[in-house]
PDB file of C-alpha atoms in Angstrom:
ATOM      1  CA  MET A   1     -24.980 -26.221  37.618  1.00 75.00           C
ATOM      2  CA  LEU A   2     -22.287 -24.188  36.464  1.00 78.00           C
ATOM      3  CA  GLU A   3     -21.605 -26.334  33.926  1.00 82.00           C
ATOM      4  CA  ARG A   4     -25.042 -26.581  32.681  1.00 86.00           C
ATOM      5  CA  VAL A   5     -25.009 -22.754  32.541  1.00 90.00           C
ATOM      6  CA  SER A   6     -21.846 -22.172  30.813  1.00 92.00           C
ATOM      7  CA  ARG A   7     -23.236 -24.867  27.911  1.00 92.00           C
ATOM      8  CA  ARG A   8     -26.329 -22.863  27.809  1.00 93.00           C
ATOM      9  CA  VAL A   9     -24.618 -19.536  27.379  1.00 94.00           C
ATOM     10  CA  THR A  10     -22.436 -21.016  24.954  1.00 95.00           C
ATOM     11  CA  ASP A  11     -25.394 -22.123  23.082  1.00 95.00           C
ATOM     12  CA  LEU A  12     -26.829 -18.685  23.005  1.00 95.00           C
ATOM     13  CA  ILE A  13     -23.539 -16.810  21.829  1.00 94.00           C
ATOM     14  CA  LYS A  14     -23.307 -19.408  18.916  1.00 92.00           C
ATOM     15  CA  SER A  15     -27.044 -18.891  18.074  1.00 94.00           C
ATOM     16  CA  ILE A  16     -26.816 -15.344  17.560  1.00 91.00           C
ATOM     17  CA  PRO A  17     -25.858 -13.754  14.060  1.00 89.00           C
ATOM     18  CA  GLY A  18     -22.585 -11.757  14.383  1.00 85.00           C
ATOM     19  CA  CYS A  19     -22.495 -11.946  17.927  1.00 90.00           C
ATOM     20  CA  ALA A  20     -18.606 -11.490  19.170  1.00 93.00           C
ATOM     21  CA  VAL A  21     -17.176 -11.454  22.886  1.00 95.00           C
ATOM     22  CA  LEU A  22     -14.042  -8.850  23.155  1.00 93.00           C
ATOM     23  CA  ALA A  23     -12.493  -9.870  26.435  1.00 94.00           C
ATOM     24  CA  ILE A  24      -9.502  -8.330  28.143  1.00 94.00           C
ATOM     25  CA  TYR A  25      -7.961  -9.504  31.247  1.00 96.00           C
ATOM     26  CA  VAL A  26      -5.606  -7.259  33.350  1.00 93.00           C
ATOM     27  CA  PRO A  27      -3.813  -8.393  36.362  1.00 92.00           C
ATOM     28  CA  ARG A  28      -2.624  -5.807  38.927  1.00 88.00           C
ATOM     29  CA  SER A  29       0.937  -6.720  38.501  1.00 92.00           C
ATOM     30  CA  GLY A  30       0.034  -6.333  34.810  1.00 92.00           C
ATOM     31  CA  LEU A  31      -1.251  -2.630  35.461  1.00 88.00           C
ATOM     32  CA  PHE A  32       1.623  -1.586  37.149  1.00 90.00           C
ATOM     33  CA  GLY A  33       4.156  -3.775  34.980  1.00 92.00           C
ATOM     34  CA  GLU A  34       3.002  -1.682  32.052  1.00 93.00           C
ATOM     35  CA  GLN A  35       3.728   1.580  33.609  1.00 90.00           C
ATOM     36  CA  ARG A  36       7.311   0.544  34.423  1.00 93.00           C
ATOM     37  CA  ARG A  37       7.806  -0.802  30.788  1.00 94.00           C
ATOM     38  CA  SER A  38       6.406   2.829  29.720  1.00 92.00           C
ATOM     39  CA  LEU A  39       9.242   4.329  31.917  1.00 93.00           C
ATOM     40  CA  HIS A  40      12.034   2.168  30.309  1.00 93.00           C
ATOM     41  CA  ALA A  41      10.532   2.589  26.925  1.00 92.00           C
ATOM     42  CA  ILE A  42      10.581   6.453  27.178  1.00 90.00           C
ATOM     43  CA  GLY A  43      14.186   6.194  28.502  1.00 92.00           C
ATOM     44  CA  HIS A  44      15.234   4.116  25.491  1.00 90.00           C
ATOM     45  CA  TYR A  45      14.049   7.305  23.217  1.00 86.00           C
ATOM     46  CA  GLU A  46      15.213   9.987  25.295  1.00 91.00           C
ATOM     47  CA  ARG A  47      18.899   7.893  25.790  1.00 89.00           C
ATOM     48  CA  ARG A  48      18.623   7.509  29.547  1.00 92.00           C
ATOM     49  CA  GLN A  49      17.658   5.388  31.900  1.00 90.00           C
ATOM     50  CA  PRO A  50      14.818   5.622  34.701  1.00 92.00           C
ATOM     51  CA  THR A  51      15.933   6.530  38.143  1.00 92.00           C
ATOM     52  CA  ALA A  52      15.401   3.892  40.853  1.00 91.00           C
ATOM     53  CA  GLU A  53      13.149   6.532  42.384  1.00 91.00           C
ATOM     54  CA  GLU A  54      10.836   6.860  39.288  1.00 91.00           C
ATOM     55  CA  LEU A  55      10.511   2.750  38.968  1.00 91.00           C
ATOM     56  CA  ALA A  56       9.798   2.989  42.805  1.00 90.00           C
ATOM     57  CA  ALA A  57       7.133   5.611  42.446  1.00 90.00           C
ATOM     58  CA  VAL A  58       5.155   3.311  40.198  1.00 89.00           C
ATOM     59  CA  GLU A  59       3.460   1.353  43.187  1.00 87.00           C
ATOM     60  CA  SER A  60       3.569   3.948  45.614  1.00 89.00           C
ATOM     61  CA  THR A  61       0.658   4.800  47.955  1.00 86.00           C
ATOM     62  CA  GLU A  62       0.224   8.114  45.709  1.00 87.00           C
ATOM     63  CA  ALA A  63       0.400   6.254  42.563  1.00 83.00           C
ATOM     64  CA  VAL A  64      -2.209   3.720  43.680  1.00 81.00           C
ATOM     65  CA  GLY A  65      -4.146   6.474  44.469  1.00 84.00           C
ATOM     66  CA  GLU A  66      -3.770   8.481  41.083  1.00 83.00           C
ATOM     67  CA  ALA A  67      -4.442   5.022  39.797  1.00 79.00           C
ATOM     68  CA  VAL A  68      -7.742   4.732  41.207  1.00 77.00           C
ATOM     69  CA  ARG A  69      -8.720   8.407  40.480  1.00 81.00           C
ATOM     70  CA  GLU A  70      -7.854   7.851  36.794  1.00 83.00           C
ATOM     71  CA  THR A  71      -9.792   4.613  36.193  1.00 80.00           C
ATOM     72  CA  ALA A  72     -12.100   5.995  34.078  1.00 83.00           C
ATOM     73  CA  ASP A  73     -10.053   7.716  31.959  1.00 85.00           C
ATOM     74  CA  ASN A  74      -7.921   4.454  31.740  1.00 83.00           C
ATOM     75  CA  LEU A  75     -10.783   2.309  30.956  1.00 84.00           C
ATOM     76  CA  ALA A  76     -12.473   4.690  28.328  1.00 87.00           C
ATOM     77  CA  HIS A  77      -9.284   4.290  26.194  1.00 85.00           C
ATOM     78  CA  THR A  78      -9.676   0.505  26.570  1.00 85.00           C
ATOM     79  CA  LEU A  79     -13.161   0.452  25.762  1.00 85.00           C
ATOM     80  CA  ILE A  80     -12.952   2.735  22.917  1.00 86.00           C
ATOM     81  CA  GLY A  81     -10.400   1.347  21.439  1.00 82.00           C
ATOM     82  CA  CYS A  82     -11.601  -2.395  21.491  1.00 84.00           C
ATOM     83  CA  VAL A  83     -14.926  -1.725  20.323  1.00 85.00           C
ATOM     84  CA  GLY A  84     -14.083   1.100  17.941  1.00 81.00           C
ATOM     85  CA  ASN A  85     -11.422  -0.911  16.135  1.00 77.00           C
ATOM     86  CA  TYR A  86     -14.130  -3.815  15.996  1.00 83.00           C
ATOM     87  CA  LEU A  87     -17.063  -1.787  14.645  1.00 83.00           C
ATOM     88  CA  ALA A  88     -14.459  -0.310  11.951  1.00 79.00           C
ATOM     89  CA  ALA A  89     -13.259  -3.730  10.839  1.00 78.00           C
ATOM     90  CA  ARG A  90     -17.038  -4.570  10.532  1.00 82.00           C
ATOM     91  CA  ASN A  91     -17.865  -1.329   9.027  1.00 83.00           C
ATOM     92  CA  ILE A  92     -21.044  -0.827  10.942  1.00 86.00           C
ATOM     93  CA  THR A  93     -22.093   1.724  13.886  1.00 87.00           C
ATOM     94  CA  GLY A  94     -22.777   0.470  17.811  1.00 88.00           C
ATOM     95  CA  ARG A  95     -23.574   1.631  21.178  1.00 87.00           C
ATOM     96  CA  ILE A  96     -21.934   0.464  24.423  1.00 89.00           C
ATOM     97  CA  VAL A  97     -24.282  -0.361  27.342  1.00 89.00           C
ATOM     98  CA  LEU A  98     -23.050   0.301  30.519  1.00 87.00           C
ATOM     99  CA  ASP A  99     -24.229  -1.763  33.952  1.00 85.00           C
ATOM    100  CA  PRO A 100     -24.747   1.020  36.220  1.00 83.00           C
ATOM    101  CA  ARG A 101     -22.654   1.111  39.543  1.00 80.00           C
ATOM    102  CA  ASN A 102     -23.071   4.532  40.881  1.00 83.00           C
ATOM    103  CA  LYS A 103     -23.690   7.961  39.592  1.00 85.00           C
ATOM    104  CA  ARG A 104     -20.429   9.142  40.124  1.00 84.00           C
ATOM    105  CA  VAL A 105     -18.388   6.508  38.552  1.00 83.00           C
ATOM    106  CA  ASP A 106     -21.013   6.261  35.884  1.00 87.00           C
ATOM    107  CA  GLU A 107     -20.833  10.133  34.954  1.00 89.00           C
ATOM    108  CA  ALA A 108     -17.287  10.293  35.105  1.00 88.00           C
ATOM    109  CA  LEU A 109     -16.711   7.015  32.831  1.00 88.00           C
ATOM    110  CA  VAL A 110     -19.466   8.518  30.018  1.00 89.00           C
ATOM    111  CA  LYS A 111     -17.980  11.861  30.174  1.00 90.00           C
ATOM    112  CA  ALA A 112     -14.623  10.214  29.690  1.00 90.00           C
ATOM    113  CA  MET A 113     -15.570   8.055  26.885  1.00 89.00           C
ATOM    114  CA  GLU A 114     -17.499  10.811  24.797  1.00 88.00           C
ATOM    115  CA  ALA A 115     -14.129  12.944  25.350  1.00 89.00           C
ATOM    116  CA  VAL A 116     -12.130  10.103  23.622  1.00 86.00           C
ATOM    117  CA  LEU A 117     -14.593   9.227  20.518  1.00 84.00           C
ATOM    118  CA  PRO A 118     -13.802  12.483  18.565  1.00 83.00           C
ATOM    119  CA  LYS A 119     -10.236  11.707  18.856  1.00 82.00           C
ATOM    120  CA  THR A 120      -9.821   7.853  18.036  1.00 81.00           C
ATOM    121  CA  PRO A 121      -8.964   7.117  14.135  1.00 78.00           C
ATOM    122  CA  VAL A 122     -11.231   4.540  12.497  1.00 76.00           C
ATOM    123  CA  ASN A 123      -9.843   2.250   9.799  1.00 71.00           C
ATOM    124  CA  ALA A 124      -5.973   2.712  10.886  1.00 72.00           C
ATOM    125  CA  PRO A 125      -4.504  -0.013   8.404  1.00 73.00           C
ATOM    126  CA  LEU A 126      -2.553  -2.588  10.144  1.00 76.00           C
ATOM    127  CA  ILE A 127       0.505  -4.145   7.557  1.00 80.00           C
ATOM    128  CA  PRO A 128       2.102  -7.532   8.316  1.00 80.00           C
ATOM    129  CA  HIS A 129       6.023  -7.245   7.894  1.00 73.00           C
ATOM    130  CA  LEU A 130       8.194 -10.169   8.902  1.00 71.00           C
ATOM    131  CA  ASP A 131       7.669 -10.666  12.698  1.00 73.00           C
ATOM    132  CA  ALA A 132       5.851  -7.521  13.210  1.00 76.00           C
ATOM    133  CA  VAL A 133       2.759  -5.702  12.307  1.00 77.00           C
ATOM    134  CA  VAL A 134       3.354  -2.289  11.336  1.00 78.00           C
ATOM    135  CA  SER A 135       0.928   0.924  10.512  1.00 79.00           C
ATOM    136  CA  LEU A 136       0.864   4.495   9.084  1.00 75.00           C
ATOM    137  CA  PRO A 137       1.347   7.407  11.062  1.00 75.00           C
ATOM    138  CA  PRO A 138      -2.043   8.883  12.389  1.00 70.00           C
ATOM    139  CA  HIS A 139      -3.099  12.381  10.432  1.00 75.00           C
ATOM    140  CA  ARG A 140      -5.543  14.629  10.835  1.00 75.00           C
ATOM    141  CA  ASP A 141      -8.002  13.519   7.876  1.00 76.00           C
ATOM    142  CA  MET A 142      -8.290  10.158   9.412  1.00 77.00           C
ATOM    143  CA  GLU A 143     -11.770   9.018  10.072  1.00 76.00           C
ATOM    144  CA  ARG A 144     -12.592   9.485  13.746  1.00 78.00           C
ATOM    145  CA  LEU A 145     -15.196   7.019  15.598  1.00 79.00           C
ATOM    146  CA  GLY A 146     -17.241  10.452  16.336  1.00 77.00           C
ATOM    147  CA  ASP A 147     -21.215   9.357  15.392  1.00 71.00           C
ATOM    148  CA  ARG A 148     -20.436   5.656  14.662  1.00 81.00           C
ATOM    149  CA  LEU A 149     -20.740   4.561  18.765  1.00 85.00           C
ATOM    150  CA  LYS A 150     -23.372   5.752  21.364  1.00 85.00           C
ATOM    151  CA  ILE A 151     -22.803   5.331  24.956  1.00 87.00           C
ATOM    152  CA  GLU A 152     -25.977   4.515  27.585  1.00 86.00           C
ATOM    153  CA  VAL A 153     -25.996   3.547  31.163  1.00 85.00           C
ATOM    154  CA  THR A 154     -29.156   1.350  31.192  1.00 82.00           C
ATOM    155  CA  ASP A 155     -31.276  -0.754  33.983  1.00 78.00           C
ATOM    156  CA  SER A 156     -28.810  -2.898  36.016  1.00 79.00           C
ATOM    157  CA  SER A 157     -27.886  -6.426  35.047  1.00 78.00           C
ATOM    158  CA  HIS A 158     -30.943  -7.696  37.432  1.00 80.00           C
ATOM    159  CA  GLN A 159     -33.190  -6.232  34.563  1.00 83.00           C
ATOM    160  CA  THR A 160     -31.235  -6.510  31.503  1.00 85.00           C
ATOM    161  CA  HIS A 161     -30.799 -10.161  29.992  1.00 87.00           C
ATOM    162  CA  GLY A 162     -27.837  -9.014  27.739  1.00 87.00           C
ATOM    163  CA  LEU A 163     -25.819  -7.591  30.752  1.00 88.00           C
ATOM    164  CA  GLN A 164     -26.578 -10.848  32.665  1.00 90.00           C
ATOM    165  CA  VAL A 165     -24.981 -12.655  29.818  1.00 91.00           C
ATOM    166  CA  ALA A 166     -22.004 -10.171  29.936  1.00 91.00           C
ATOM    167  CA  ASP A 167     -21.354 -10.466  33.825  1.00 91.00           C
ATOM    168  CA  PHE A 168     -21.188 -14.143  33.055  1.00 94.00           C
ATOM    169  CA  ILE A 169     -18.553 -13.663  30.376  1.00 95.00           C
ATOM    170  CA  ALA A 170     -16.589 -11.449  32.909  1.00 93.00           C
ATOM    171  CA  GLY A 171     -16.391 -13.968  35.351  1.00 94.00           C
ATOM    172  CA  ASP A 172     -15.611 -16.574  33.130  1.00 96.00           C
ATOM    173  CA  VAL A 173     -12.616 -14.865  31.605  1.00 97.00           C
ATOM    174  CA  ARG A 174     -11.217 -14.367  34.646  1.00 96.00           C
ATOM    175  CA  THR A 175     -11.372 -18.141  35.443  1.00 96.00           C
ATOM    176  CA  PHE A 176      -9.833 -18.462  32.126  1.00 97.00           C
ATOM    177  CA  PHE A 177      -6.929 -16.719  32.851  1.00 98.00           C
ATOM    178  CA  GLU A 178      -6.726 -18.276  36.439  1.00 97.00           C
ATOM    179  CA  GLU A 179      -6.650 -22.000  34.680  1.00 97.00           C
ATOM    180  CA  VAL A 180      -4.221 -20.734  32.217  1.00 98.00           C
ATOM    181  CA  PRO A 181      -1.551 -18.384  33.904  1.00 98.00           C
ATOM    182  CA  GLU A 182       0.762 -19.249  31.338  1.00 98.00           C
ATOM    183  CA  LEU A 183      -0.728 -16.797  28.705  1.00 98.00           C
ATOM    184  CA  LEU A 184       0.490 -14.301  31.162  1.00 98.00           C
ATOM    185  CA  THR A 185       4.264 -15.491  31.226  1.00 97.00           C
ATOM    186  CA  GLU A 186       5.432 -17.141  28.283  1.00 97.00           C
ATOM    187  CA  ALA A 187       7.197 -15.124  25.623  1.00 96.00           C
ATOM    188  CA  THR A 188       7.565 -12.199  27.736  1.00 96.00           C
ATOM    189  CA  SER A 189      10.556  -9.945  28.344  1.00 92.00           C
ATOM    190  CA  ASP A 190      11.487  -7.262  31.139  1.00 89.00           C
ATOM    191  CA  ALA A 191      13.296  -5.545  27.931  1.00 91.00           C
ATOM    192  CA  PRO A 192      10.810  -2.623  26.524  1.00 90.00           C
ATOM    193  CA  LEU A 193       9.468  -3.587  23.089  1.00 92.00           C
ATOM    194  CA  VAL A 194      10.576  -0.404  21.377  1.00 89.00           C
ATOM    195  CA  ASN A 195       9.827   0.508  17.938  1.00 81.00           C
ATOM    196  CA  LYS A 196      12.817   0.541  15.613  1.00 74.00           C
ATOM    197  CA  ARG A 197      10.859   1.276  12.185  1.00 63.00           C
ATOM    198  CA  VAL A 198      10.851   5.114  11.628  1.00 61.00           C
ATOM    199  CA  LEU A 199       8.622   5.541   8.280  1.00 68.00           C
ATOM    200  CA  PHE A 200       6.273   2.744   9.329  1.00 72.00           C
ATOM    201  CA  PRO A 201       5.331   2.518  13.354  1.00 78.00           C
ATOM    202  CA  GLN A 202       5.496  -0.897  14.460  1.00 85.00           C
ATOM    203  CA  VAL A 203       2.121  -1.754  16.338  1.00 88.00           C
ATOM    204  CA  PHE A 204       2.847  -5.386  17.277  1.00 92.00           C
ATOM    205  CA  ARG A 205       5.614  -7.835  18.003  1.00 92.00           C
ATOM    206  CA  LYS A 206       4.579 -11.850  16.966  1.00 94.00           C
ATOM    207  CA  SER A 207       5.541 -14.694  18.868  1.00 96.00           C
ATOM    208  CA  GLU A 208       3.801 -17.937  19.777  1.00 97.00           C
ATOM    209  CA  LEU A 209       2.695 -19.941  22.782  1.00 98.00           C
ATOM    210  CA  SER A 210       4.127 -23.386  23.509  1.00 98.00           C
ATOM    211  CA  ASN A 211       1.959 -26.480  21.974  1.00 98.00           C
ATOM    212  CA  ALA A 212       1.097 -27.524  25.557  1.00 98.00           C
ATOM    213  CA  THR A 213      -0.097 -24.140  26.678  1.00 98.00           C
ATOM    214  CA  LEU A 214      -2.193 -23.685  23.401  1.00 98.00           C
ATOM    215  CA  LYS A 215      -3.692 -27.261  24.043  1.00 98.00           C
ATOM    216  CA  LYS A 216      -4.974 -26.227  27.672  1.00 98.00           C
ATOM    217  CA  ALA A 217      -6.078 -22.907  26.705  1.00 98.00           C
ATOM    218  CA  GLN A 218      -8.302 -24.894  24.106  1.00 97.00           C
ATOM    219  CA  THR A 219      -9.672 -27.498  26.667  1.00 97.00           C
ATOM    220  CA  PRO A 220     -12.721 -26.340  28.699  1.00 94.00           C
ATOM    221  CA  GLY A 221     -12.312 -26.501  32.362  1.00 94.00           C
ATOM    222  CA  LYS A 222     -13.938 -24.578  35.170  1.00 94.00           C
ATOM    223  CA  SER A 223     -13.842 -21.792  32.479  1.00 96.00           C
ATOM    224  CA  ALA A 224     -16.316 -22.186  29.239  1.00 95.00           C
ATOM    225  CA  LEU A 225     -14.120 -19.700  27.357  1.00 97.00           C
ATOM    226  CA  PRO A 226     -12.684 -22.483  25.180  1.00 96.00           C
ATOM    227  CA  LEU A 227     -16.320 -23.716  24.220  1.00 95.00           C
ATOM    228  CA  TYR A 228     -17.108 -20.351  22.898  1.00 96.00           C
ATOM    229  CA  ARG A 229     -13.512 -19.036  21.288  1.00 96.00           C
ATOM    230  CA  ALA A 230     -15.044 -19.136  17.774  1.00 95.00           C
ATOM    231  CA  ALA A 231     -16.743 -16.070  18.551  1.00 96.00           C
ATOM    232  CA  LEU A 232     -14.025 -14.144  20.231  1.00 96.00           C
ATOM    233  CA  ALA A 233     -13.528 -11.291  17.883  1.00 92.00           C
ATOM    234  CA  LYS A 234     -10.814 -12.130  15.509  1.00 89.00           C
ATOM    235  CA  GLY A 235     -10.385 -15.259  17.389  1.00 93.00           C
ATOM    236  CA  LEU A 236      -8.385 -13.124  19.988  1.00 96.00           C
ATOM    237  CA  VAL A 237      -8.403 -12.563  23.715  1.00 97.00           C
ATOM    238  CA  SER A 238      -6.603  -9.771  25.160  1.00 96.00           C
ATOM    239  CA  CYS A 239      -4.559  -9.270  28.382  1.00 96.00           C
ATOM    240  CA  PHE A 240      -1.733  -7.566  30.225  1.00 95.00           C
ATOM    241  CA  SER A 241       1.109 -10.218  31.026  1.00 97.00           C
ATOM    242  CA  ILE A 242       2.641 -10.360  34.331  1.00 95.00           C
ATOM    243  CA  ASN A 243       5.108  -7.931  33.563  1.00 93.00           C
ATOM    244  CA  GLY A 244       3.021  -5.446  31.618  1.00 95.00           C
ATOM    245  CA  GLN A 245       3.198  -6.626  28.153  1.00 96.00           C
ATOM    246  CA  MET A 246       0.050  -5.726  26.341  1.00 94.00           C
ATOM    247  CA  ARG A 247      -0.869  -8.562  24.257  1.00 97.00           C
ATOM    248  CA  ASN A 248      -3.269 -10.310  22.088  1.00 96.00           C
ATOM    249  CA  ILE A 249      -3.901 -14.097  22.101  1.00 98.00           C
ATOM    250  CA  ASP A 250      -5.217 -15.909  19.197  1.00 98.00           C
ATOM    251  CA  LEU A 251      -6.651 -19.310  20.660  1.00 97.00           C
ATOM    252  CA  ASP A 252      -6.789 -21.074  17.220  1.00 96.00           C
ATOM    253  CA  ASP A 253      -3.180 -21.144  16.200  1.00 97.00           C
ATOM    254  CA  GLY A 254      -1.575 -19.752  19.308  1.00 97.00           C
ATOM    255  CA  SER A 255      -0.149 -16.686  17.612  1.00 97.00           C
ATOM    256  CA  ILE A 256       0.633 -13.973  19.977  1.00 97.00           C
ATOM    257  CA  TYR A 257       0.406 -10.316  19.176  1.00 96.00           C
ATOM    258  CA  ASP A 258       2.015  -8.034  21.874  1.00 96.00           C
ATOM    259  CA  MET A 259       1.656  -4.370  21.744  1.00 94.00           C
ATOM    260  CA  MET A 260       4.885  -1.928  21.439  1.00 91.00           C
ATOM    261  CA  ASP A 261       5.610  -0.167  24.947  1.00 90.00           C
TER     262      ASP A 261
END
């Protein structure tokens, strides 16, 4: 039954003109790993090493509680960043439809997203340079998302076909990373990825998957994602590696674009 549903969803995605899938996977270790990397990166720029107490505090009871409280704000930045960049690249407007969970969580998320929208630049240039991708520093005259993107909480996925497809894809993305865990470990380092380009800030560091992992990621298993990978926005799937590196992975050629800490 799962195989039959997977292929029908794949056919549906392929049949919709302009349809694209934006997928990001964040394991628990990656979420807190990113926070530890941030401490090391800040230490690099301030010319000091983070203390053992600072590093240990990342996964303390208090820190976990704070992470839960800040879920709406963190998720808002991620959604706005992903969807906003996609809309800007296609020069279109759009709307984010949220599957309602409960009033308190829904209202907090919408409020956070509406606060982030006016602050998010649109069409910030990304310039390939050797093994890096650089950008121009943000400035006040940059176009912002603003009215380009609307947000709404609609009926639940039980009443909304589009959300049912999104629910399927969300579960399928989790299954994909469980089947190909190498995507979370290959070409990673515990050393922070720090910016050494002063005039043109580096956005990504580029590396590559092994041929074996790329072939595995392109072969359907329990996950159907390899069947609809042509519909991935820019051909990319995003994740936090096990040690917290934020990365975009091109499933066509195996390129990895790790975001600078």
